[in-house]
Amino acid sequence: MNQLKLYNIDQCGYCSMVRDTLTELGLEFKKIDVPWSPWLRKEVIEVSGQHTVPVLVDGETILSDEHEIIDYLKRKYPLPTSK
């Protein structure tokens, strides 16, 4: 499995939603903290083509909307169902 990368700002509510989902699903991820100023987020722009966060990278998959990220994570990495 590829290491998940989350471009993040700790004070960002949308980033927090994604971090909470990653934690709930028990997924390990690399948190990459980016500058508060959108115009200083060169790495985010290089990866996603935009300057907003959160951005999730899972191998070749790059997502940049918190709702799309959460839906993707729940589909790709569902919690095991109890028997």
GROMACS .gro file of C-alpha atoms in nm:
model
   83
    1MET     CA    1   0.000   0.000   0.000
    2ASN     CA    2   0.121   0.351  -0.081
    3GLN     CA    3   0.177   0.587   0.206
    4LEU     CA    4  -0.107   0.835   0.227
    5LYS     CA    5   0.004   1.199   0.235
    6LEU     CA    6  -0.214   1.477   0.369
    7TYR     CA    7  -0.124   1.839   0.297
    8ASN     CA    8  -0.262   2.008   0.603
    9ILE     CA    9  -0.297   2.310   0.830
   10ASP     CA   10  -0.377   2.212   1.189
   11GLN     CA   11  -0.614   2.508   1.238
   12CYS     CA   12  -0.811   2.421   0.922
   13GLY     CA   13  -1.153   2.273   0.998
   14TYR     CA   14  -1.169   2.096   0.662
   15CYS     CA   15  -0.827   1.939   0.722
   16SER     CA   16  -0.946   1.832   1.067
   17MET     CA   17  -1.242   1.649   0.910
   18VAL     CA   18  -1.002   1.451   0.690
   19ARG     CA   19  -0.758   1.380   0.977
   20ASP     CA   20  -1.048   1.255   1.191
   21THR     CA   21  -1.162   1.021   0.913
   22LEU     CA   22  -0.809   0.887   0.860
   23THR     CA   23  -0.784   0.820   1.234
   24GLU     CA   24  -1.130   0.660   1.255
   25LEU     CA   25  -1.036   0.424   0.973
   26GLY     CA   26  -0.707   0.338   1.144
   27LEU     CA   27  -0.501   0.459   0.848
   28GLU     CA   28  -0.141   0.568   0.881
   29PHE     CA   29  -0.057   0.884   0.691
   30LYS     CA   30   0.217   1.138   0.653
   31LYS     CA   31   0.093   1.481   0.759
   32ILE     CA   32   0.262   1.759   0.566
   33ASP     CA   33   0.203   2.093   0.732
   34VAL     CA   34   0.195   2.381   0.488
   35PRO     CA   35   0.218   2.759   0.538
   36TRP     CA   36  -0.093   2.952   0.638
   37SER     CA   37  -0.058   3.183   0.338
   38PRO     CA   38  -0.201   3.010   0.027
   39TRP     CA   39   0.055   3.180  -0.195
   40LEU     CA   40   0.345   3.015  -0.009
   41ARG     CA   41   0.217   2.660  -0.063
   42LYS     CA   42   0.443   2.575  -0.358
   43GLU     CA   43   0.441   2.199  -0.289
   44VAL     CA   44   0.060   2.189  -0.274
   45ILE     CA   45   0.039   2.374  -0.606
   46GLU     CA   46   0.291   2.136  -0.765
   47VAL     CA   47   0.095   1.830  -0.645
   48SER     CA   48  -0.263   1.941  -0.701
   49GLY     CA   49  -0.255   2.246  -0.928
   50GLN     CA   50  -0.422   2.460  -0.662
   51HIS     CA   51  -0.323   2.624  -0.336
   52THR     CA   52  -0.604   2.517  -0.104
   53VAL     CA   53  -0.592   2.237   0.155
   54PRO     CA   54  -0.666   1.965   0.242
   55VAL     CA   55  -0.502   1.767  -0.036
   56LEU     CA   56  -0.471   1.389  -0.009
   57VAL     CA   57  -0.225   1.189  -0.217
   58ASP     CA   58  -0.273   0.812  -0.238
   59GLY     CA   59  -0.032   0.684  -0.501
   60GLU     CA   60  -0.156   0.821  -0.834
   61THR     CA   61  -0.481   0.950  -0.680
   62ILE     CA   62  -0.482   1.316  -0.579
   63LEU     CA   63  -0.791   1.466  -0.417
   64SER     CA   64  -0.841   1.823  -0.303
   65ASP     CA   65  -1.194   1.850  -0.165
   66GLU     CA   66  -1.258   1.734   0.190
   67HIS     CA   67  -1.589   1.565   0.104
   68GLU     CA   68  -1.439   1.384  -0.195
   69ILE     CA   69  -1.141   1.280   0.019
   70ILE     CA   70  -1.365   1.142   0.296
   71ASP     CA   71  -1.589   0.956   0.049
   72TYR     CA   72  -1.282   0.811  -0.125
   73LEU     CA   73  -1.126   0.694   0.201
   74LYS     CA   74  -1.446   0.528   0.320
   75ARG     CA   75  -1.488   0.348  -0.014
   76LYS     CA   76  -1.126   0.240  -0.056
   77TYR     CA   77  -1.045   0.163   0.309
   78PRO     CA   78  -1.373   0.059   0.475
   79LEU     CA   79  -1.377  -0.055   0.834
   80PRO     CA   80  -1.405  -0.433   0.861
   81THR     CA   81  -1.757  -0.545   0.937
   82SER     CA   82  -1.811  -0.742   1.255
   83LYS     CA   83  -1.954  -1.091   1.229
   0.00000   0.00000   0.00000
